[in-house]
Amino acid sequence: MLIVLCTGMSVVLPSLATAGVKLKNLRVEMQNEPLGLEIKTPRFMWQLSSHNPGLVQKSYRIVVAENPSDLKKQENLLWDSGEVFSDNMLFIPYAGKPLSPGKDYYWKVRVKTNQGRTDWSDVKKWSTGLGDGYDWQADWIGVNKMMNHGETRDGHTRLAARYLRKEFDARKKVSRAVLYICGLGSYEAYLNGIRIGDAVLSPAPAHYTVKTYYNVYDVTGMIGKGCNALAVVLGNGRYFGLMPGMEGYGLPRLKARLEIEYDDGTFGRVVSDNSWRASSQGPVIANNEFDGEEYDARKEFAGWDKAGYNDSGWEFADIMQSPGGKLCAQATPCIKVMEEISPVSVKLVADDTYIVDMGQNMVGRLQVTLSGKAGEPVSFRFAETLKDDGSLYIDNLRTARARNLYIPAKNGSFTWEPSFVYHGFRYVEIKGVKKIPSLSALKGKVIYDEMETTGSFETSNEMINRIYRNAYWGIRGNYRGMPTDCPQRDERLGWLGDRATGSYGESFVFGNALLYKKWLQDIEDSQLPSGSISDVSPCYWKLYFDDVTWPSAYFYIADMLYRQYGDKSGIEEHYGSMKRWIEHIRKVGIKDGIVVRDQFGDWCMPPESQELIHSKDPSRKTDGRILSTCVFYDLLHLMDKFARMTGNEADGEEYLLLADSIKKAYNKMFFDIHTASYGNNTVTANLLSLRLGLVPAGHEERVFENIIKKTQQEFGGHISTGVVGIQHLMRGLTDNGAEDLAYKLAVNDTYPSWGYMVKKGATTIWELWNGDTADPAMNSANHVMLLGDLIIWYYENLAGIKCTEHTVGFRKIEMAPCFPEGLDYVKASYSSVSGEIKSEWRKSETVFDWKVTIPGNTSAVIRVPIKFCREINRQDGMRNVYKDRDYWVVETGSGNYRFVK
Ligand code: BGC
């Protein structure tokens, strides 16, 4: 209860909770009630809201117990943080008694605020994983031979799925049952015929000789009294190599441990060993993520996943070698079906052949209900676009066959979707059915790593909205337990350079922190002892070029996780490995004081002729040494920050000294003081030098003028950068006052532009600016790297939703949108780790109206242009208002605010 005194001050009665203040979104390690955490000191977080503005947390208290009743009574607590006087609500580490492996834990939190105290939160649970060194007492098992016709591990691999089963007795009432399972490459598990969980393509991919991930499922309700059956199908995933030149690790294998606790306090367990039965003669006769899945329904084992099945014809499972890597609980959520869409049309194109149009380039699978004839195959081929004659355009898939096959067991209707493959597609060719499939019989299942959609964004400009939607589809379509370059052709790899800055923009749209945190580990796992980092991680292609621009993603992503989410663990955990890489580049990459190693240049800059993939014109191409030197210089500053955060100050000083000497050598070599330009005066060369701080003081304006001149005069107001330059373009222009030019680039629909892709029918973002005309060897229609800093610009510069410099996790928000000429309104929201931030502005000759929402226990500095808003109406929650040149600066606490003309 809150007593309001007549002075307007308020006093809180300490023992009573205030209904208006609410705790929300309680998380452990960023997840709601996660299972199988291996971290010894899991970190808690929450959000706060209230109807009244200016909410500030004064203190918190967290309690943890082994069961809900202890927690309720506050007895036998494992941890009682006591009242901690702090406004922090992010990443508060557990500091109680040591946690045991494989157990459930319960927690709750209560906070005091300037508006009163909350009730205790709901009780939340998490469980611990088995941890490093735990003896699973289980073997790796599988079928250690290739016995089916056509199976091969050479070239494009072909292999049938493995079926493994084990029956067991549960004689008493089960009080808790947990399955720990790693099925490589991918698995589907069943208990008594029921699918365990709804994840697909699990576990997350890894560099398996260094690491393998297992998943954890609570299966308490799935075990019955009496005889039970645990059944697992193994697909190839990324473990069994997919194609020539791609790292393959071996035949699929399973390790599982089912722990059962009975009501009477006794325990049981079922582990993978050679008493399991195994077969590779089941219905999935082939599966390869690039080539497709083949399913022969005539080979189904009816009832094999239930108890009582006669498996006497099956062999005993083979004991397989351990993959070699450390077995760790997967700390990022699994891939799931996140949305279902229906096709927009089905057309007959030839005898028994139909083309389905999903209306959207999507990533996932098609579930079909069709009618077929026993033994007559129905085939499905997937493509992103069509040829002029209406047939599939598959040239850009390169060698990926992207073809599924289903052989019905009997005449009549069947429903099927594959288990171990996915496709990037808008169109599907279905061949072999006699009757036209109805739209309702076809479902597009969109799959990607389970995560929240955190952003919404809309403007008065339809082109911007369309580009945003294309980006949304492209980003989520390229999450497959790692961020991939593309989802359709024979590549689908975690290319570092594509995400160096993109990951930051993506973090506004999706809660991608755990995925990217996992990817940092992939990068470290793929690092060589020399310190060299593979440009692709996990290193299914081994590309140790010792360039800088691609590996820079490692550093930028760790920093992104810190700034956007407030999570510094990426920096702490990888500092040593980052340092090894810095030292390595220092050794192998520096000559004449600058960094000379570069591999890809300003990759995919728009070429002079639209048929080319890469430009041949030297005047358009940026010297690779400029790219690597600028980026390395920036990384040294980042490393100084990381060094200070991790208690390595001495390293930091050294990095800054090195950075200084690099800057001098760089300017000596590349800066033309007369023309104020770098190298051959490309936008990318000047932009990187300017944005990353290499331009000698006093010359910044003239360097910037060159960027404008080049863009406007030589490129007719168009983009001239590739993957590296684009990472800075929109913010670079805007921060230096050319927001209208940035806006022009954002809405252009002529080549090269994002709008050009839209005009040509794209529903995702292309790999190339000229993706419609260039050689199919490299024209994926679903890449995200050319987004550069566009999404950051949408949120930070158009909507004005930005975490204040030098603060993290949106506890302090800076709202300073630019209001480009021609844009009438923006409506955006972002569910940050600290709560939901909203910005909605509208302007015209006569109207200015800007509504802002700032979440509880955060603060904001809002910059309102005086030209739009002559006066600021004082509103509750505002702390300070003053003028700074052309702006009102409004400092607020949480709440809803409105600024009108
Ligand atoms: C990939 C890119 C990647 C590039 C680097 C391409 O094949 O699709 O996304 O960054 O190679 O060379």
Coordinates of C-alpha atoms in Angstrom, one line a residue, residues 338-848:
M338 CA 7.6 -21.4 -35.4
E339 CA 4.8 -20.7 -37.9
E340 CA 2.7 -22.4 -40.4
I341 CA 1.7 -20.8 -43.7
S342 CA -0.5 -21.9 -46.5
P343 CA 0.3 -21.7 -50.2
V344 CA -1.3 -19.0 -52.3
S345 CA -1.6 -21.2 -55.5
V346 CA -1.2 -24.6 -57.0
K347 CA -0.9 -24.9 -60.8
L348 CA -0.8 -27.9 -63.1
V349 CA 2.2 -27.4 -65.3
A350 CA 2.6 -30.8 -67.0
D351 CA 1.1 -34.3 -66.8
D352 CA 0.8 -35.1 -63.0
T353 CA 3.1 -32.2 -62.2
Y354 CA 2.1 -29.2 -60.1
I355 CA 3.8 -26.1 -59.0
V356 CA 2.9 -24.8 -55.5
D357 CA 3.6 -21.1 -54.6
M358 CA 3.9 -20.4 -50.9
G359 CA 3.7 -16.7 -51.6
Q360 CA 6.8 -16.2 -49.6
N361 CA 10.4 -17.4 -49.8
M362 CA 10.5 -19.4 -46.6
V363 CA 12.7 -21.9 -44.8
G364 CA 11.4 -25.1 -43.4
R365 CA 9.3 -28.0 -44.8
L366 CA 6.2 -28.8 -46.6
Q367 CA 3.6 -31.0 -44.9
V368 CA 1.4 -32.6 -47.5
T369 CA -1.8 -34.6 -47.5
L370 CA -2.1 -36.1 -50.9
S371 CA -3.5 -39.2 -52.5
G372 CA -1.2 -41.7 -54.1
K373 CA -0.8 -45.2 -55.3
A374 CA 1.0 -48.0 -53.5
G375 CA 4.6 -48.1 -54.6
E376 CA 4.4 -45.1 -57.0
P377 CA 6.8 -42.4 -55.8
V378 CA 5.7 -38.8 -55.4
S379 CA 8.5 -36.3 -55.6
F380 CA 8.9 -32.8 -54.3
R381 CA 11.5 -30.4 -55.5
F382 CA 12.1 -27.0 -54.0
A383 CA 13.2 -23.6 -55.4
E384 CA 13.2 -20.0 -54.6
T385 CA 12.1 -18.7 -58.0
L386 CA 10.6 -19.8 -61.2
K387 CA 11.9 -19.6 -64.8
D388 CA 9.9 -17.6 -67.3
D389 CA 8.2 -20.8 -68.5
G390 CA 6.9 -21.4 -65.0
S391 CA 9.2 -24.3 -64.1
L392 CA 11.6 -24.3 -61.1
Y393 CA 14.7 -22.2 -61.3
I394 CA 17.3 -24.5 -59.5
D395 CA 20.6 -23.3 -61.0
N396 CA 21.3 -21.2 -57.9
L397 CA 21.1 -24.3 -55.6
R398 CA 24.4 -25.4 -57.2
T399 CA 24.8 -29.1 -56.4
A400 CA 22.1 -29.3 -53.7
R401 CA 19.4 -31.6 -55.1
A402 CA 16.7 -30.3 -52.7
R403 CA 14.3 -33.1 -53.6
N404 CA 12.2 -35.3 -51.3
L405 CA 10.5 -38.5 -52.3
Y406 CA 7.6 -40.3 -50.7
I407 CA 6.6 -43.8 -51.7
P408 CA 3.1 -44.7 -50.5
A409 CA 2.5 -48.1 -48.9
K410 CA -1.1 -48.3 -50.1
N411 CA -3.5 -46.6 -52.4
G412 CA -5.3 -43.5 -51.0
S413 CA -4.5 -40.6 -48.9
F414 CA -1.3 -40.0 -46.9
T415 CA 0.1 -37.2 -44.8
W416 CA 3.8 -36.7 -44.7
E417 CA 6.5 -34.2 -43.9
P418 CA 10.2 -35.1 -43.8
S419 CA 12.1 -35.4 -40.5
F420 CA 15.8 -34.6 -41.2
V421 CA 15.9 -32.0 -43.9
Y422 CA 14.8 -28.5 -44.5
H423 CA 14.6 -26.3 -47.6
G424 CA 14.8 -22.6 -48.5
F425 CA 11.9 -22.3 -51.0
R426 CA 9.0 -20.4 -52.2
Y427 CA 8.0 -22.9 -54.9
V428 CA 7.5 -26.6 -54.8
E429 CA 7.2 -28.9 -57.7
I430 CA 5.0 -31.9 -56.8
K431 CA 5.2 -34.8 -59.3
G432 CA 3.5 -38.1 -59.3
V433 CA 0.0 -37.2 -58.0
K434 CA -3.0 -37.7 -60.1
K435 CA -5.3 -35.2 -58.5
I436 CA -4.7 -31.5 -58.0
P437 CA -3.6 -30.9 -54.4
S438 CA -5.9 -28.6 -52.5
L439 CA -4.4 -25.6 -50.9
S440 CA -5.6 -26.6 -47.5
A441 CA -3.7 -30.0 -47.8
L442 CA -0.4 -28.2 -48.0
K443 CA 1.3 -26.6 -45.0
G444 CA 4.5 -24.6 -45.0
K445 CA 6.2 -25.2 -41.7
V446 CA 8.6 -22.4 -40.9
I447 CA 11.4 -23.6 -38.8
Y448 CA 14.2 -21.8 -36.9
D449 CA 15.6 -21.6 -33.4
E450 CA 12.9 -20.9 -30.9
M451 CA 13.2 -17.3 -29.9
E452 CA 10.9 -14.3 -29.2
T453 CA 10.1 -11.8 -31.9
T454 CA 11.2 -8.8 -30.0
G455 CA 10.6 -6.0 -32.5
S456 CA 7.8 -4.5 -34.6
F457 CA 8.4 -1.8 -37.1
E458 CA 6.2 0.1 -39.4
T459 CA 6.5 3.4 -41.3
S460 CA 4.5 5.6 -43.7
N461 CA 6.7 4.3 -46.5
E462 CA 5.6 1.0 -48.0
M463 CA 9.0 0.2 -49.5
I464 CA 10.6 0.4 -46.0
N465 CA 7.9 -1.8 -44.6
R466 CA 8.4 -4.3 -47.4
I467 CA 12.2 -4.4 -46.9
Y468 CA 11.7 -4.9 -43.2
R469 CA 9.4 -7.8 -43.8
N470 CA 11.9 -9.3 -46.2
A471 CA 14.6 -8.9 -43.6
Y472 CA 12.4 -10.5 -41.0
W473 CA 11.9 -13.6 -43.2
G474 CA 15.5 -13.7 -44.2
I475 CA 16.9 -13.4 -40.7
R476 CA 14.8 -16.1 -39.1
G477 CA 15.2 -18.4 -42.1
N478 CA 19.0 -18.3 -41.6
Y479 CA 19.0 -19.5 -38.0
R480 CA 19.8 -23.2 -37.8
G481 CA 21.4 -23.6 -34.4
M482 CA 24.0 -21.3 -36.0
P483 CA 23.5 -18.3 -38.2
T484 CA 23.9 -19.5 -41.8
D485 CA 24.7 -17.7 -44.9
C486 CA 21.8 -19.2 -46.9
P487 CA 19.2 -21.9 -46.5
Q488 CA 18.9 -23.4 -50.0
R489 CA 22.1 -24.3 -51.8
D490 CA 24.9 -26.7 -51.0
E491 CA 26.5 -24.3 -48.5
R492 CA 24.3 -23.3 -45.5
L493 CA 27.3 -22.4 -43.3
G494 CA 28.1 -20.1 -40.5
W495 CA 30.0 -17.5 -42.4
L496 CA 31.4 -15.0 -39.9
G497 CA 31.6 -11.9 -42.0
D498 CA 27.9 -12.0 -42.8
R499 CA 26.9 -11.3 -39.2
A500 CA 29.6 -9.0 -37.9
T501 CA 27.2 -6.1 -37.7
G502 CA 24.0 -7.8 -38.9
S503 CA 23.7 -9.7 -35.6
Y504 CA 23.3 -6.3 -33.9
G505 CA 20.5 -5.2 -36.2
E506 CA 18.9 -8.7 -35.9
S507 CA 18.8 -8.4 -32.1
F508 CA 16.1 -5.7 -32.4
V509 CA 13.9 -8.1 -34.3
F510 CA 14.6 -11.3 -32.5
G511 CA 15.7 -12.3 -29.0
N512 CA 18.8 -14.0 -30.5
A513 CA 21.2 -13.7 -27.6
L514 CA 21.5 -17.4 -26.8
L515 CA 22.0 -18.4 -30.4
Y516 CA 24.8 -15.9 -30.8
K517 CA 26.3 -16.8 -27.5
K518 CA 26.4 -20.4 -28.7
W519 CA 28.0 -19.3 -31.9
L520 CA 30.8 -17.6 -30.0
Q521 CA 31.6 -21.0 -28.6
D522 CA 31.5 -22.5 -32.1
I523 CA 34.0 -20.0 -33.2
E524 CA 36.3 -20.7 -30.3
D525 CA 35.9 -24.5 -30.8
S526 CA 37.0 -24.1 -34.4
Q527 CA 40.1 -22.0 -33.5
L528 CA 43.5 -23.5 -34.2
P529 CA 46.2 -23.7 -31.5
S530 CA 48.0 -20.9 -33.5
G531 CA 45.1 -18.6 -32.7
S532 CA 43.8 -18.6 -36.3
I533 CA 40.0 -18.5 -36.7
S534 CA 38.0 -20.2 -39.4
D535 CA 35.9 -17.8 -41.5
V536 CA 33.2 -20.5 -41.2
S537 CA 32.1 -21.8 -37.8
P538 CA 31.5 -24.6 -36.9
C539 CA 34.4 -25.3 -39.3
Y540 CA 32.6 -27.6 -41.7
W541 CA 34.7 -25.9 -44.3
K542 CA 38.2 -25.2 -43.0
L543 CA 39.0 -21.7 -44.0
Y544 CA 41.8 -20.3 -42.0
F545 CA 42.7 -17.3 -44.2
D546 CA 43.8 -15.0 -41.4
D547 CA 41.8 -12.2 -42.8
V548 CA 40.3 -9.7 -40.4
T549 CA 36.9 -8.6 -41.6
W550 CA 35.3 -12.0 -41.3
P551 CA 36.7 -13.0 -37.9
S552 CA 35.8 -9.5 -36.6
A553 CA 32.3 -11.0 -36.0
Y554 CA 33.7 -12.8 -33.0
F555 CA 34.5 -9.6 -31.3
Y556 CA 31.5 -7.5 -32.5
I557 CA 29.0 -10.2 -31.5
A558 CA 30.5 -10.5 -28.0
D559 CA 30.2 -6.7 -27.7
M560 CA 26.6 -6.8 -29.1
L561 CA 25.6 -9.3 -26.5
Y562 CA 27.0 -7.0 -23.8
R563 CA 25.5 -3.8 -25.1
Q564 CA 22.1 -5.0 -26.3
Y565 CA 21.4 -7.6 -23.6
G566 CA 23.8 -6.6 -20.8
D567 CA 25.4 -10.1 -20.9
K568 CA 29.2 -9.8 -20.5
S569 CA 29.8 -13.5 -20.2
G570 CA 30.6 -13.8 -23.9
I571 CA 33.5 -11.3 -23.4
E572 CA 34.7 -13.0 -20.2
E573 CA 34.5 -16.5 -21.6
H574 CA 36.2 -15.7 -24.9
Y575 CA 38.7 -13.1 -23.9
G576 CA 41.6 -15.6 -23.9
S577 CA 40.8 -16.9 -27.4
M578 CA 40.3 -13.4 -28.7
K579 CA 43.6 -12.4 -27.4
R580 CA 45.2 -15.4 -29.1
W581 CA 43.7 -14.3 -32.4
I582 CA 44.9 -10.7 -32.0
E583 CA 48.4 -12.0 -31.2
H584 CA 48.3 -14.3 -34.2
I585 CA 47.3 -11.5 -36.6
R586 CA 50.0 -9.4 -35.2
K587 CA 52.4 -12.1 -36.1
V588 CA 51.2 -13.0 -39.5
G589 CA 49.2 -10.1 -40.7
I590 CA 51.1 -6.9 -40.1
K591 CA 53.6 -5.5 -42.6
D592 CA 54.9 -1.9 -42.7
G593 CA 52.8 -1.1 -39.7
I594 CA 49.4 -1.9 -41.3
V595 CA 47.4 -5.1 -41.6
V596 CA 47.8 -6.6 -45.0
R597 CA 45.9 -9.8 -44.8
D598 CA 42.5 -9.7 -46.5
Q599 CA 40.5 -12.4 -48.3
F600 CA 37.2 -11.1 -49.6
G601 CA 37.6 -7.4 -50.1
D602 CA 34.4 -5.4 -49.9
W603 CA 32.5 -8.6 -50.9
C604 CA 29.6 -8.3 -53.3
M605 CA 29.9 -4.5 -53.9
P606 CA 27.6 -3.6 -56.9
P607 CA 29.5 -4.4 -60.0
E608 CA 29.6 -2.2 -63.1
S609 CA 27.8 -4.7 -65.2
Q610 CA 24.8 -6.5 -63.9
E611 CA 25.9 -9.8 -65.2
L612 CA 29.0 -9.9 -63.0
I613 CA 29.3 -11.3 -59.6
H614 CA 32.3 -9.3 -58.6
S615 CA 33.4 -6.0 -60.0
K616 CA 36.4 -6.0 -62.3
D617 CA 36.8 -2.2 -62.2
P618 CA 39.8 -1.3 -60.0
S619 CA 38.4 2.1 -59.3
R620 CA 35.3 0.6 -57.6
K621 CA 37.2 -1.9 -55.5
T622 CA 38.5 -1.0 -52.0
D623 CA 42.1 -2.1 -51.2
G624 CA 41.8 -5.1 -48.9
R625 CA 44.5 -3.6 -46.7
I626 CA 42.3 -0.6 -46.0
L627 CA 39.5 -2.9 -44.8
S628 CA 41.6 -5.1 -42.6
T629 CA 43.6 -2.2 -41.1
C630 CA 40.5 -0.2 -40.2
V631 CA 38.7 -3.1 -38.7
F632 CA 41.7 -4.4 -36.8
Y633 CA 42.2 -0.9 -35.4
D634 CA 38.7 -0.9 -34.2
L635 CA 39.1 -4.4 -32.7
L636 CA 42.1 -3.2 -30.8
H637 CA 39.9 -0.6 -29.1
L638 CA 37.3 -3.1 -28.4
M639 CA 39.9 -5.4 -26.9
D640 CA 41.1 -2.5 -24.7
K641 CA 37.5 -2.3 -23.4
F642 CA 37.3 -6.1 -23.0
A643 CA 40.7 -6.1 -21.3
R644 CA 39.5 -3.6 -18.7
M645 CA 36.3 -5.5 -18.1
T646 CA 38.2 -8.7 -17.4
G647 CA 41.0 -7.4 -15.3
N648 CA 43.6 -7.4 -18.1
E649 CA 44.4 -3.7 -18.1
A650 CA 48.0 -4.2 -19.1
D651 CA 46.9 -5.9 -22.3
G652 CA 44.6 -3.0 -23.0
E653 CA 47.4 -0.5 -22.8
E654 CA 49.4 -2.5 -25.2
Y655 CA 46.5 -2.7 -27.7
L656 CA 46.1 1.0 -27.6
L657 CA 49.7 1.6 -28.3
L658 CA 49.6 -0.8 -31.2
A659 CA 46.4 0.9 -32.5
D660 CA 48.2 4.3 -32.4
S661 CA 51.1 3.1 -34.4
I662 CA 48.8 1.4 -36.9
K663 CA 46.8 4.7 -37.3
K664 CA 50.0 6.6 -38.1
A665 CA 51.3 4.0 -40.6
Y666 CA 47.8 3.8 -42.2
N667 CA 47.4 7.5 -42.7
K668 CA 50.9 7.7 -44.1
M669 CA 50.2 5.0 -46.6
F670 CA 46.6 5.7 -47.6
F671 CA 45.5 9.2 -46.7
D672 CA 45.8 11.9 -49.4
I673 CA 45.6 15.1 -47.4
H674 CA 44.9 17.2 -50.5
T675 CA 41.9 15.3 -51.6
A676 CA 41.0 14.2 -48.0
S677 CA 40.4 10.7 -49.3
Y678 CA 41.7 7.2 -48.7
G679 CA 43.2 4.8 -51.3
N680 CA 41.2 5.1 -54.5
N681 CA 38.5 7.2 -52.7
T682 CA 35.8 4.6 -52.5
V683 CA 32.9 5.2 -50.2
T684 CA 33.9 2.2 -48.2
A685 CA 37.5 3.3 -47.7
N686 CA 36.5 6.8 -46.6
L687 CA 33.6 5.6 -44.5
L688 CA 35.5 3.0 -42.5
S689 CA 38.3 5.4 -41.9
L690 CA 35.9 8.0 -40.6
R691 CA 33.6 5.8 -38.6
L692 CA 36.3 3.7 -37.0
G693 CA 38.3 6.8 -36.0
L694 CA 41.4 6.7 -38.2
V695 CA 40.9 10.1 -39.9
P696 CA 43.4 12.7 -38.5
A697 CA 41.6 15.3 -36.4
G698 CA 40.3 18.2 -38.4
H699 CA 39.9 16.3 -41.7
E700 CA 36.7 14.5 -40.9
E701 CA 34.4 16.9 -42.6
R702 CA 36.2 16.8 -45.9
V703 CA 36.5 13.0 -45.8
F704 CA 32.7 12.9 -45.3
E705 CA 32.2 15.3 -48.2
N706 CA 33.9 12.8 -50.4
I707 CA 31.5 10.1 -49.3
I708 CA 28.6 12.3 -50.2
K709 CA 30.1 13.4 -53.5
K710 CA 30.9 9.9 -54.6
T711 CA 27.4 8.6 -53.6
Q712 CA 25.5 11.4 -55.2
Q713 CA 27.6 12.2 -58.3
E714 CA 29.2 8.9 -59.4
F715 CA 26.6 6.5 -58.2
G716 CA 23.5 8.7 -58.7
G717 CA 22.4 8.6 -55.1
H718 CA 22.9 4.8 -54.9
I719 CA 24.8 2.4 -52.7
S720 CA 28.4 1.6 -53.9
T721 CA 29.5 -0.6 -51.0
G722 CA 29.7 -4.3 -50.4
V723 CA 29.3 -6.3 -47.3
V724 CA 32.0 -4.5 -45.3
G725 CA 31.1 -0.9 -46.2
I726 CA 27.4 -1.4 -45.8
Q727 CA 27.9 -2.2 -42.1
H728 CA 28.5 1.5 -41.5
L729 CA 26.7 3.2 -44.3
M730 CA 23.3 4.2 -42.9
R731 CA 24.6 5.3 -39.5
G732 CA 27.7 6.9 -41.1
L733 CA 25.6 9.1 -43.3
T734 CA 23.0 9.9 -40.6
D735 CA 25.4 10.6 -37.8
N736 CA 27.2 13.1 -40.0
G737 CA 24.1 15.0 -40.9
A738 CA 23.2 13.3 -44.2
E739 CA 20.0 11.6 -43.0
D740 CA 18.1 12.6 -46.1
L741 CA 20.6 10.8 -48.3
A742 CA 20.4 7.8 -46.0
Y743 CA 16.7 7.9 -46.4
K744 CA 17.0 8.1 -50.2
L745 CA 19.2 4.9 -50.2
A746 CA 16.6 3.3 -47.9
V747 CA 13.7 3.8 -50.3
N748 CA 15.4 3.6 -53.7
D749 CA 14.0 1.1 -56.0
T750 CA 16.5 1.2 -58.8
Y751 CA 19.7 -0.8 -58.9
P752 CA 21.5 -1.2 -56.6
S753 CA 19.2 -1.0 -53.6
W754 CA 17.2 -3.1 -51.3
G755 CA 14.1 -1.7 -53.0
Y756 CA 15.4 -3.0 -56.3
M757 CA 15.2 -6.5 -54.9
V758 CA 11.6 -5.8 -53.8
K759 CA 10.7 -4.4 -57.2
K760 CA 12.0 -7.6 -58.7
G761 CA 9.7 -9.6 -56.6
A762 CA 12.0 -10.6 -53.7
T763 CA 10.4 -11.6 -50.4
T764 CA 13.7 -12.0 -48.7
I765 CA 17.1 -10.2 -49.1
W766 CA 19.4 -11.3 -51.8
E767 CA 23.1 -12.2 -51.7
L768 CA 23.9 -9.8 -54.5
W769 CA 22.6 -6.4 -55.3
N770 CA 22.1 -7.8 -58.8
G771 CA 20.8 -11.2 -57.7
D772 CA 18.3 -11.3 -60.6
T773 CA 20.9 -11.1 -63.3
A774 CA 24.2 -12.4 -62.0
D775 CA 25.7 -15.8 -62.5
P776 CA 23.7 -18.5 -60.6
A777 CA 27.0 -19.8 -59.0
M778 CA 26.4 -17.1 -56.3
N779 CA 22.9 -15.6 -56.3
S780 CA 21.1 -16.9 -53.3
A781 CA 17.8 -15.2 -52.9
N782 CA 18.0 -15.5 -49.1
H783 CA 21.1 -14.0 -47.6
V784 CA 21.2 -11.3 -44.9
M785 CA 24.6 -9.9 -45.2
L786 CA 23.7 -7.0 -47.5
L787 CA 21.4 -5.6 -44.7
G788 CA 24.5 -4.2 -43.2
D789 CA 23.4 -1.6 -40.6
L790 CA 20.0 -1.0 -42.1
I791 CA 18.0 -2.6 -39.3
I792 CA 20.0 -0.8 -36.7
W793 CA 19.2 2.4 -38.5
Y794 CA 15.5 1.5 -38.6
Y795 CA 15.4 1.1 -34.9
E796 CA 18.0 3.5 -33.6
N797 CA 17.7 6.3 -36.1
L798 CA 14.2 6.2 -37.5
A799 CA 12.4 5.0 -34.4
G800 CA 15.0 6.4 -32.0
I801 CA 15.2 3.3 -29.8
K802 CA 18.8 3.0 -28.7
C803 CA 20.7 1.9 -25.7
T804 CA 22.7 4.9 -24.5
E805 CA 26.5 4.8 -25.3
H806 CA 28.6 3.2 -22.5
T807 CA 25.5 1.7 -20.8
V808 CA 24.1 -1.7 -21.5
G809 CA 20.9 -3.7 -21.6
F810 CA 18.6 -0.7 -22.3
R811 CA 18.6 0.4 -18.6
K812 CA 19.3 3.9 -20.1
I813 CA 17.7 4.7 -23.3
E814 CA 18.5 7.4 -25.8
M815 CA 15.7 8.5 -28.0
A816 CA 16.9 10.7 -30.8
P817 CA 15.2 9.8 -34.0
C818 CA 16.1 11.6 -37.2
F819 CA 13.0 12.8 -39.0
P820 CA 13.9 12.5 -42.7
E821 CA 12.1 14.6 -45.2
G822 CA 9.4 12.5 -46.8
L823 CA 8.8 10.1 -44.0
D824 CA 5.5 10.9 -42.2
Y825 CA 5.3 8.4 -39.4
V826 CA 7.2 5.6 -37.7
K827 CA 5.7 3.1 -35.2
A828 CA 8.1 0.8 -33.5
S829 CA 8.4 -1.3 -30.4
Y830 CA 11.3 -3.3 -29.0
S831 CA 11.0 -5.8 -26.1
S832 CA 14.4 -5.2 -24.7
V833 CA 15.8 -7.2 -21.8
S834 CA 14.7 -4.4 -19.5
G835 CA 11.2 -4.3 -20.9
E836 CA 9.2 -3.0 -23.8
I837 CA 10.2 0.3 -25.4
K838 CA 7.9 2.1 -27.8
S839 CA 8.2 5.0 -30.1
E840 CA 5.5 6.3 -32.4
W841 CA 5.9 9.6 -34.2
R842 CA 3.9 11.3 -36.9
K843 CA 4.6 14.6 -38.6
S844 CA 3.2 16.7 -41.3
E845 CA 3.0 20.5 -42.1
T846 CA 0.6 20.9 -39.3
V847 CA 1.1 18.0 -37.0
F848 CA 3.8 16.7 -34.8

